CSV table of N, CA and C in Angstrom, one decimal:
chain,number,residue,atom,x,y,z
C,1,MET,N,-6.0,27.7,42.2
C,1,MET,CA,-7.2,27.8,40.7
C,1,MET,C,-6.3,27.1,39.6
C,2,MET,N,-4.8,28.0,39.7
C,2,MET,CA,-4.1,27.8,38.3
C,2,MET,C,-3.7,25.9,38.3
C,3,ARG,N,-3.3,25.3,39.4
C,3,ARG,CA,-3.5,24.0,39.5
C,3,ARG,C,-4.5,23.3,38.6
C,4,LYS,N,-5.7,23.5,39.1
C,4,LYS,CA,-6.7,22.9,38.8
C,4,LYS,C,-6.7,23.0,37.3
C,5,LEU,N,-6.8,24.1,36.7
C,5,LEU,CA,-6.8,24.6,35.2
C,5,LEU,C,-5.6,23.8,34.3
C,6,PHE,N,-4.5,23.8,35.0
C,6,PHE,CA,-3.4,23.1,34.3
C,6,PHE,C,-3.7,21.5,34.3
C,7,ILE,N,-4.5,20.8,35.3
C,7,ILE,CA,-4.9,19.4,35.5
C,7,ILE,C,-6.0,19.4,34.4
C,8,ALA,N,-6.9,20.0,34.5
C,8,ALA,CA,-8.0,19.9,33.8
C,8,ALA,C,-7.5,19.8,32.0
C,9,SER,N,-6.9,20.9,31.7
C,9,SER,CA,-6.4,21.1,30.5
C,9,SER,C,-5.1,20.1,29.8
C,10,THR,N,-4.6,19.6,30.7
C,10,THR,CA,-3.7,18.3,30.5
C,10,THR,C,-4.6,17.2,30.3
C,11,LEU,N,-5.9,16.9,30.9
C,11,LEU,CA,-6.4,15.9,30.8
C,11,LEU,C,-7.3,16.0,29.4
C,12,PHE,N,-8.0,17.2,29.4
C,12,PHE,CA,-8.6,17.3,27.6
C,12,PHE,C,-7.7,17.0,26.8
C,13,PHE,N,-6.3,17.3,26.9
C,13,PHE,CA,-5.2,17.2,25.9
C,13,PHE,C,-5.2,15.7,25.5
C,14,TRP,N,-5.2,15.0,26.5
C,14,TRP,CA,-4.7,13.7,26.5
C,14,TRP,C,-6.1,12.8,26.1
C,15,LEU,N,-7.2,13.0,26.6
C,15,LEU,CA,-8.2,12.4,26.0
C,15,LEU,C,-8.6,12.7,24.4
C,16,ALA,N,-8.2,14.2,24.1
C,16,ALA,CA,-8.1,14.2,22.5
C,16,ALA,C,-7.4,13.4,21.7
C,17,VAL,N,-5.9,13.5,22.2
C,17,VAL,CA,-4.9,12.7,21.7
C,17,VAL,C,-5.3,11.1,21.4
C,18,ILE,N,-6.2,10.6,22.4
C,18,ILE,CA,-6.5,9.1,22.5
C,18,ILE,C,-7.4,9.0,21.9
C,19,GLY,N,-8.7,10.1,21.5
C,19,GLY,CA,-9.7,9.9,20.6
C,19,GLY,C,-9.4,9.8,19.2
C,20,VAL,N,-8.4,10.9,19.0
C,20,VAL,CA,-8.1,11.3,17.5
C,20,VAL,C,-7.5,9.7,17.2
C,21,TRP,N,-6.7,9.3,17.9
C,21,TRP,CA,-5.8,8.0,17.7
C,21,TRP,C,-7.0,6.8,17.6
C,22,LEU,N,-8.0,6.8,18.2
C,22,LEU,CA,-8.9,5.7,18.2
C,22,LEU,C,-9.6,5.9,16.7
C,23,ALA,N,-10.0,7.3,16.5
C,23,ALA,CA,-10.7,7.4,15.5
C,23,ALA,C,-9.8,6.8,14.0
C,24,ASN,N,-8.7,7.2,14.3
C,24,ASN,CA,-7.6,6.8,12.9
C,24,ASN,C,-7.5,5.3,13.0
C,25,PHE,N,-7.6,4.5,14.0
C,25,PHE,CA,-7.3,3.4,14.0
C,25,PHE,C,-8.8,2.4,13.7
C,26,TRP,N,-9.9,2.6,14.0
C,26,TRP,CA,-10.8,2.0,13.8
C,26,TRP,C,-11.9,2.7,12.9
C,27,LEU,N,-12.0,3.7,12.2
C,27,LEU,CA,-12.8,4.4,11.3
C,27,LEU,C,-12.3,4.1,9.9
C,28,PRO,N,-13.0,4.0,9.1
C,28,PRO,CA,-12.4,3.8,7.5
C,28,PRO,C,-12.2,5.6,7.1
C,29,THR,N,-11.0,5.4,6.5
C,29,THR,CA,-10.8,6.9,6.0
C,29,THR,C,-11.0,6.8,4.4
C,30,GLN,N,-10.9,8.0,3.9
C,30,GLN,CA,-11.3,8.3,2.3
C,30,GLN,C,-10.2,7.8,1.8
C,31,GLN,N,-9.1,7.7,2.2
C,31,GLN,CA,-8.2,6.9,1.6
C,31,GLN,C,-7.9,5.5,1.0
C,32,ASN,N,-8.9,4.8,2.0
C,32,ASN,CA,-9.1,3.4,1.6
C,32,ASN,C,-10.1,3.3,0.5
C,33,SER,N,-10.9,4.1,0.2
C,33,SER,CA,-11.9,4.2,-0.8
C,33,SER,C,-11.3,4.6,-2.3
C,34,ALA,N,-10.2,5.2,-2.5
C,34,ALA,CA,-9.6,6.1,-3.6
C,34,ALA,C,-9.1,4.9,-4.3
C,35,PRO,N,-8.4,3.8,-3.8
C,35,PRO,CA,-7.8,2.9,-5.1
C,35,PRO,C,-9.0,2.2,-5.5
C,36,ALA,N,-10.0,1.8,-5.1
C,36,ALA,CA,-11.5,1.3,-5.4
C,36,ALA,C,-11.6,1.9,-6.8
C,37,LEU,N,-12.0,3.4,-6.6
C,37,LEU,CA,-12.2,4.2,-7.8
C,37,LEU,C,-11.1,4.3,-8.9
C,38,ALA,N,-10.1,4.2,-8.5
C,38,ALA,CA,-9.0,4.1,-9.5
C,38,ALA,C,-8.9,2.8,-10.4
C,39,ALA,N,-9.4,1.8,-9.5
C,39,ALA,CA,-9.3,0.4,-10.1
C,39,ALA,C,-10.2,0.0,-11.5
C,40,GLU,N,-11.1,1.2,-11.8
C,40,GLU,CA,-11.7,1.2,-13.0
C,40,GLU,C,-11.0,1.1,-14.2
C,41,ASN,N,-9.7,1.4,-14.2
C,41,ASN,CA,-8.9,1.6,-15.5
C,41,ASN,C,-8.5,0.4,-15.7
C,42,GLY,N,-8.1,0.3,-17.2
C,42,GLY,CA,-8.0,-1.1,-17.4
C,42,GLY,C,-6.8,-0.8,-18.7
C,43,TYR,N,-5.6,-1.8,-18.3
C,43,TYR,CA,-4.3,-1.6,-18.9
C,43,TYR,C,-3.8,-2.9,-19.6
C,44,ALA,N,-3.2,-2.9,-20.6
C,44,ALA,CA,-2.9,-3.9,-21.6
C,44,ALA,C,-1.3,-4.3,-20.7
C,45,LEU,N,-1.2,-5.5,-21.0
C,45,LEU,CA,0.3,-6.0,-20.3
C,45,LEU,C,1.3,-5.0,-21.1
C,46,GLN,N,1.3,-4.8,-22.5
C,46,GLN,CA,2.3,-4.0,-23.2
C,46,GLN,C,2.4,-2.7,-22.5
C,47,GLU,N,1.4,-1.7,-21.9
C,47,GLU,CA,1.5,-0.7,-21.0
C,47,GLU,C,2.4,-1.1,-19.8
C,48,VAL,N,1.8,-2.2,-19.3
C,48,VAL,CA,2.8,-2.4,-18.0
C,48,VAL,C,4.1,-2.7,-18.5
C,49,ALA,N,4.5,-2.9,-19.4
C,49,ALA,CA,6.1,-3.4,-19.8
C,49,ALA,C,6.5,-2.1,-20.0
C,50,ARG,N,5.8,-0.9,-20.3
C,50,ARG,CA,6.8,0.1,-20.5
C,50,ARG,C,7.3,0.7,-19.0
C,51,HIS,N,6.5,0.5,-17.9
C,51,HIS,CA,7.3,1.0,-16.5
C,51,HIS,C,7.6,-0.5,-15.8
C,52,ASN,N,8.9,-0.4,-16.4
C,52,ASN,CA,10.0,-1.6,-16.0
C,52,ASN,C,11.4,-1.2,-15.5
C,53,ARG,N,11.2,0.1,-14.6
C,53,ARG,CA,12.3,0.3,-13.7
C,53,ARG,C,12.2,1.0,-12.5
C,54,GLN,N,13.3,1.3,-11.9
C,54,GLN,CA,13.2,1.5,-10.5
C,54,GLN,C,12.5,2.9,-10.6
C,55,SER,N,12.7,3.9,-11.1
C,55,SER,CA,11.8,5.1,-11.1
C,55,SER,C,10.4,5.2,-11.7
C,56,ASP,N,10.0,3.9,-12.4
C,56,ASP,CA,8.5,3.8,-12.7
C,56,ASP,C,8.4,2.0,-12.9
C,57,CYS,N,7.8,1.5,-11.9
C,57,CYS,CA,7.8,0.4,-11.6
C,57,CYS,C,6.1,0.0,-11.5
C,58,TRP,N,5.7,-0.8,-12.6
C,58,TRP,CA,4.2,-1.3,-12.4
C,58,TRP,C,4.6,-3.0,-12.6
C,59,MET,N,3.6,-3.4,-11.9
C,59,MET,CA,3.2,-4.9,-11.8
C,59,MET,C,1.9,-5.3,-12.1
C,60,ALA,N,1.9,-6.6,-12.9
C,60,ALA,CA,0.6,-7.1,-12.9
C,60,ALA,C,0.5,-8.3,-11.8
C,61,ILE,N,-0.5,-8.2,-11.3
C,61,ILE,CA,-0.6,-9.6,-10.3
C,61,ILE,C,-2.0,-9.8,-10.0
C,62,GLY,N,-2.4,-10.8,-10.2
C,62,GLY,CA,-3.6,-11.6,-10.1
C,62,GLY,C,-4.9,-10.7,-10.7
C,63,GLY,N,-4.5,-10.4,-12.2
C,63,GLY,CA,-5.6,-9.3,-12.8
C,63,GLY,C,-5.6,-8.0,-12.6
C,64,ALA,N,-4.7,-7.6,-11.8
C,64,ALA,CA,-5.1,-6.1,-11.3
C,64,ALA,C,-3.5,-5.4,-11.8
C,65,VAL,N,-3.2,-4.5,-11.9
C,65,VAL,CA,-2.3,-3.9,-12.2
C,65,VAL,C,-1.7,-2.6,-10.9
C,66,TYR,N,-0.6,-2.7,-10.5
C,66,TYR,CA,-0.2,-2.0,-9.3
C,66,TYR,C,1.3,-1.1,-9.8
C,67,ASN,N,1.1,0.5,-9.4
C,67,ASN,CA,2.2,1.2,-9.3
C,67,ASN,C,3.0,0.9,-8.2
C,68,PHE,N,4.1,0.2,-8.1
C,68,PHE,CA,4.9,0.2,-6.8
C,68,PHE,C,5.8,1.1,-6.7
C,69,THR,N,6.3,2.0,-7.5
C,69,THR,CA,7.5,3.2,-7.6
C,69,THR,C,7.6,3.7,-6.0
C,70,ALA,N,6.7,4.1,-5.6
C,70,ALA,CA,6.4,4.7,-4.3
C,70,ALA,C,7.0,3.6,-3.3
C,71,TYR,N,6.5,2.4,-3.4
C,71,TYR,CA,6.9,1.7,-2.3
C,71,TYR,C,8.4,0.8,-2.5
C,72,LEU,N,9.0,0.6,-3.5
C,72,LEU,CA,10.2,0.3,-4.1
C,72,LEU,C,11.5,0.6,-2.8
C,73,PRO,N,11.1,2.0,-2.2
C,73,PRO,CA,12.3,2.2,-1.2
C,73,PRO,C,11.9,1.6,0.3
C,74,GLN,N,10.5,1.2,0.3
C,74,GLN,CA,10.2,0.7,1.4
C,74,GLN,C,9.9,-0.7,1.8
C,75,HIS,N,10.3,-1.3,0.7
C,75,HIS,CA,10.2,-3.0,0.5
C,75,HIS,C,11.4,-3.4,1.6
C,76,PRO,N,11.0,-4.4,2.3
C,76,PRO,CA,12.1,-5.0,3.2
C,76,PRO,C,13.1,-5.8,2.6
C,77,SER,N,13.1,-6.3,1.4
C,77,SER,CA,14.2,-7.1,0.9
C,77,SER,C,15.2,-6.6,0.1
C,78,ASP,N,15.9,-7.0,-0.6
C,78,ASP,CA,16.9,-6.4,-1.7
C,78,ASP,C,16.4,-5.9,-2.8
C,79,PRO,N,16.6,-4.8,-3.2
C,79,PRO,CA,15.9,-4.3,-4.5
C,79,PRO,C,16.2,-5.3,-6.0
C,80,ALA,N,17.1,-5.9,-5.5
C,80,ALA,CA,17.2,-6.8,-6.9
C,80,ALA,C,16.5,-7.8,-6.8
C,81,ILE,N,15.9,-8.4,-5.7
C,81,ILE,CA,14.7,-9.3,-5.6
C,81,ILE,C,13.4,-8.8,-6.1
C,82,PHE,N,12.9,-7.5,-6.1
C,82,PHE,CA,11.9,-6.6,-6.5
C,82,PHE,C,11.8,-6.4,-8.1
C,83,LEU,N,13.0,-5.6,-8.5
C,83,LEU,CA,13.2,-5.0,-9.5
C,83,LEU,C,13.0,-5.8,-10.7
C,84,PRO,N,13.6,-7.0,-10.7
C,84,PRO,CA,13.3,-7.8,-12.3
C,84,PRO,C,11.8,-8.0,-12.7
C,85,TRP,N,11.0,-7.7,-11.7
C,85,TRP,CA,9.6,-7.8,-12.3
C,85,TRP,C,8.9,-6.6,-12.3
C,86,CYS,N,9.5,-5.4,-12.6
C,86,CYS,CA,8.8,-4.3,-12.8
C,86,CYS,C,8.6,-4.3,-14.2
C,87,GLY,N,7.4,-3.9,-14.6
C,87,GLY,CA,6.8,-4.1,-15.9
C,87,GLY,C,6.6,-5.4,-16.4
C,88,LYS,N,6.2,-6.6,-15.4
C,88,LYS,CA,6.0,-7.8,-16.0
C,88,LYS,C,4.7,-8.3,-15.1
C,89,GLU,N,4.1,-9.6,-15.4
C,89,GLU,CA,3.2,-10.3,-15.1
C,89,GLU,C,3.4,-10.9,-13.9
C,90,ALA,N,3.3,-10.6,-12.2
C,90,ALA,CA,4.4,-11.0,-11.4
C,90,ALA,C,3.5,-11.9,-10.5
C,91,THR,N,2.3,-12.4,-10.8
C,91,THR,CA,1.4,-13.4,-9.8
C,91,THR,C,2.3,-14.4,-9.2
C,92,GLN,N,3.0,-15.0,-9.8
C,92,GLN,CA,3.5,-16.3,-9.4
C,92,GLN,C,4.7,-15.6,-8.7
C,93,ALA,N,5.6,-14.8,-8.8
C,93,ALA,CA,6.3,-14.2,-8.0
C,93,ALA,C,6.1,-13.6,-6.8
C,94,PHE,N,4.8,-13.1,-6.8
C,94,PHE,CA,4.3,-12.4,-5.3
C,94,PHE,C,3.8,-13.4,-4.7
C,95,ALA,N,3.2,-14.8,-5.3
C,95,ALA,CA,2.4,-15.8,-4.7
C,95,ALA,C,3.7,-16.7,-4.0
C,96,THR,N,4.9,-16.4,-4.7
C,96,THR,CA,6.0,-17.4,-3.8
C,96,THR,C,7.2,-16.6,-3.2
C,97,LYS,N,6.8,-15.4,-3.5
C,97,LYS,CA,8.3,-14.6,-3.2
C,97,LYS,C,9.5,-15.0,-4.0
C,98,THR,N,9.6,-15.8,-5.0
C,98,THR,CA,10.2,-16.3,-5.7
C,98,THR,C,11.1,-17.4,-5.2
C,99,LYS,N,10.6,-18.0,-4.0
C,99,LYS,CA,11.4,-18.8,-2.9
C,99,LYS,C,10.4,-19.7,-2.1
C,100,GLY,N,9.5,-20.0,-3.1
C,100,GLY,CA,8.3,-21.1,-2.5
C,100,GLY,C,7.4,-20.7,-1.2
C,101,ARG,N,7.8,-19.3,-0.8
C,101,ARG,CA,6.8,-18.9,0.4
C,101,ARG,C,6.3,-17.8,0.3
C,102,ALA,N,4.9,-18.1,0.7
C,102,ALA,CA,3.5,-17.0,0.5
C,102,ALA,C,4.2,-15.5,1.0
C,103,HIS,N,3.5,-14.3,0.5
C,103,HIS,CA,3.8,-13.2,1.3
C,103,HIS,C,2.8,-13.3,2.6
C,104,SER,N,3.3,-12.5,3.1
C,104,SER,CA,2.1,-12.2,4.6
C,104,SER,C,0.7,-11.6,4.0
C,105,GLY,N,-0.1,-11.8,5.1
C,105,GLY,CA,-1.5,-11.2,5.0
C,105,GLY,C,-1.4,-9.5,4.9
C,106,TYR,N,-0.3,-8.9,5.5
C,106,TYR,CA,-0.1,-7.5,5.6
C,106,TYR,C,0.3,-7.1,4.2
C,107,ALA,N,1.1,-8.0,3.4
C,107,ALA,CA,1.3,-7.5,2.1
C,107,ALA,C,0.1,-7.9,1.3
C,108,GLU,N,-0.7,-8.9,1.3
C,108,GLU,CA,-1.8,-9.0,0.5
C,108,GLU,C,-2.7,-7.5,0.7
C,109,GLN,N,-2.7,-6.9,2.1
C,109,GLN,CA,-3.6,-5.8,2.2
C,109,GLN,C,-2.8,-4.4,1.6
C,110,LEU,N,-1.4,-4.5,1.6
C,110,LEU,CA,-0.9,-3.3,1.2
C,110,LEU,C,-0.9,-3.4,-0.4
C,111,LEU,N,-1.2,-4.2,-0.8
C,111,LEU,CA,-1.4,-4.2,-2.3
C,111,LEU,C,-2.5,-3.2,-2.8
C,112,GLN,N,-3.4,-3.1,-2.3
C,112,GLN,CA,-4.7,-2.5,-2.5
C,112,GLN,C,-4.1,-0.8,-2.4
C,113,LYS,N,-3.3,-0.6,-1.6
C,113,LYS,CA,-2.7,0.9,-1.6
C,113,LYS,C,-2.1,1.3,-2.9
C,114,TYR,N,-1.6,0.5,-3.6
C,114,TYR,CA,-1.0,0.4,-4.9
C,114,TYR,C,-1.7,0.3,-6.1
C,115,ARG,N,-2.8,-0.3,-6.0
C,115,ARG,CA,-3.5,-0.7,-7.3
C,115,ARG,C,-4.1,0.4,-8.2
C,116,ILE,N,-3.8,0.3,-9.2
C,116,ILE,CA,-4.0,1.5,-10.1
C,116,ILE,C,-5.1,1.0,-11.1
C,117,GLY,N,-5.6,-0.4,-11.6
C,117,GLY,CA,-6.3,-0.8,-12.4
C,117,GLY,C,-6.3,-2.2,-12.5
C,118,THR,N,-6.8,-2.8,-13.6
C,118,THR,CA,-7.1,-4.0,-14.0
C,118,THR,C,-6.3,-4.3,-15.2
C,119,LEU,N,-6.0,-5.6,-15.5
C,119,LEU,CA,-5.3,-6.2,-16.5
C,119,LEU,C,-6.3,-6.4,-17.7
C,120,ASN,N,-6.1,-5.8,-18.7
C,120,ASN,CA,-7.0,-6.4,-19.9
C,120,ASN,C,-6.6,-7.3,-20.6
C,121,ASN,N,-7.3,-8.1,-21.3
C,121,ASN,CA,-7.2,-9.0,-22.1
C,121,ASN,C,-6.5,-10.4,-21.3
C,122,VAL,N,-6.8,-10.8,-20.2
C,122,VAL,CA,-6.4,-11.7,-19.1
C,122,VAL,C,-6.8,-13.0,-19.7
C,123,GLN,N,-6.0,-13.8,-20.0
C,123,GLN,CA,-6.6,-15.4,-20.8
C,123,GLN,C,-6.9,-16.0,-19.3
C,124,PRO,N,-7.9,-16.8,-19.3
C,124,PRO,CA,-8.2,-17.6,-18.0
C,124,PRO,C,-7.4,-18.7,-17.8
């Protein structure tokens, strides 16, 4: 009897773990919709310029404003490549990695996590 109970509870546990993993993998989360709500804020380039250091790093890319402060320690390249763009319009730098190579699709998706608003007074 104990053996059947052990096997049944172990099976139930692993089914629950797999179910949670599948739900997190396939179902959209509230976290994905939060940046869209925050994106309604508009910022002037002068405001972005005030956030120009490692402890407070914003960038404007493609008409949107991003707060990369929390991302800096996770960025795969040397911080010396990333930091000069803090507080600046960095569309061209992002598009070319400042070396003529485009960022990956993953990097494009990752941008949305750090989006805090749009850039005001963008010239066409």
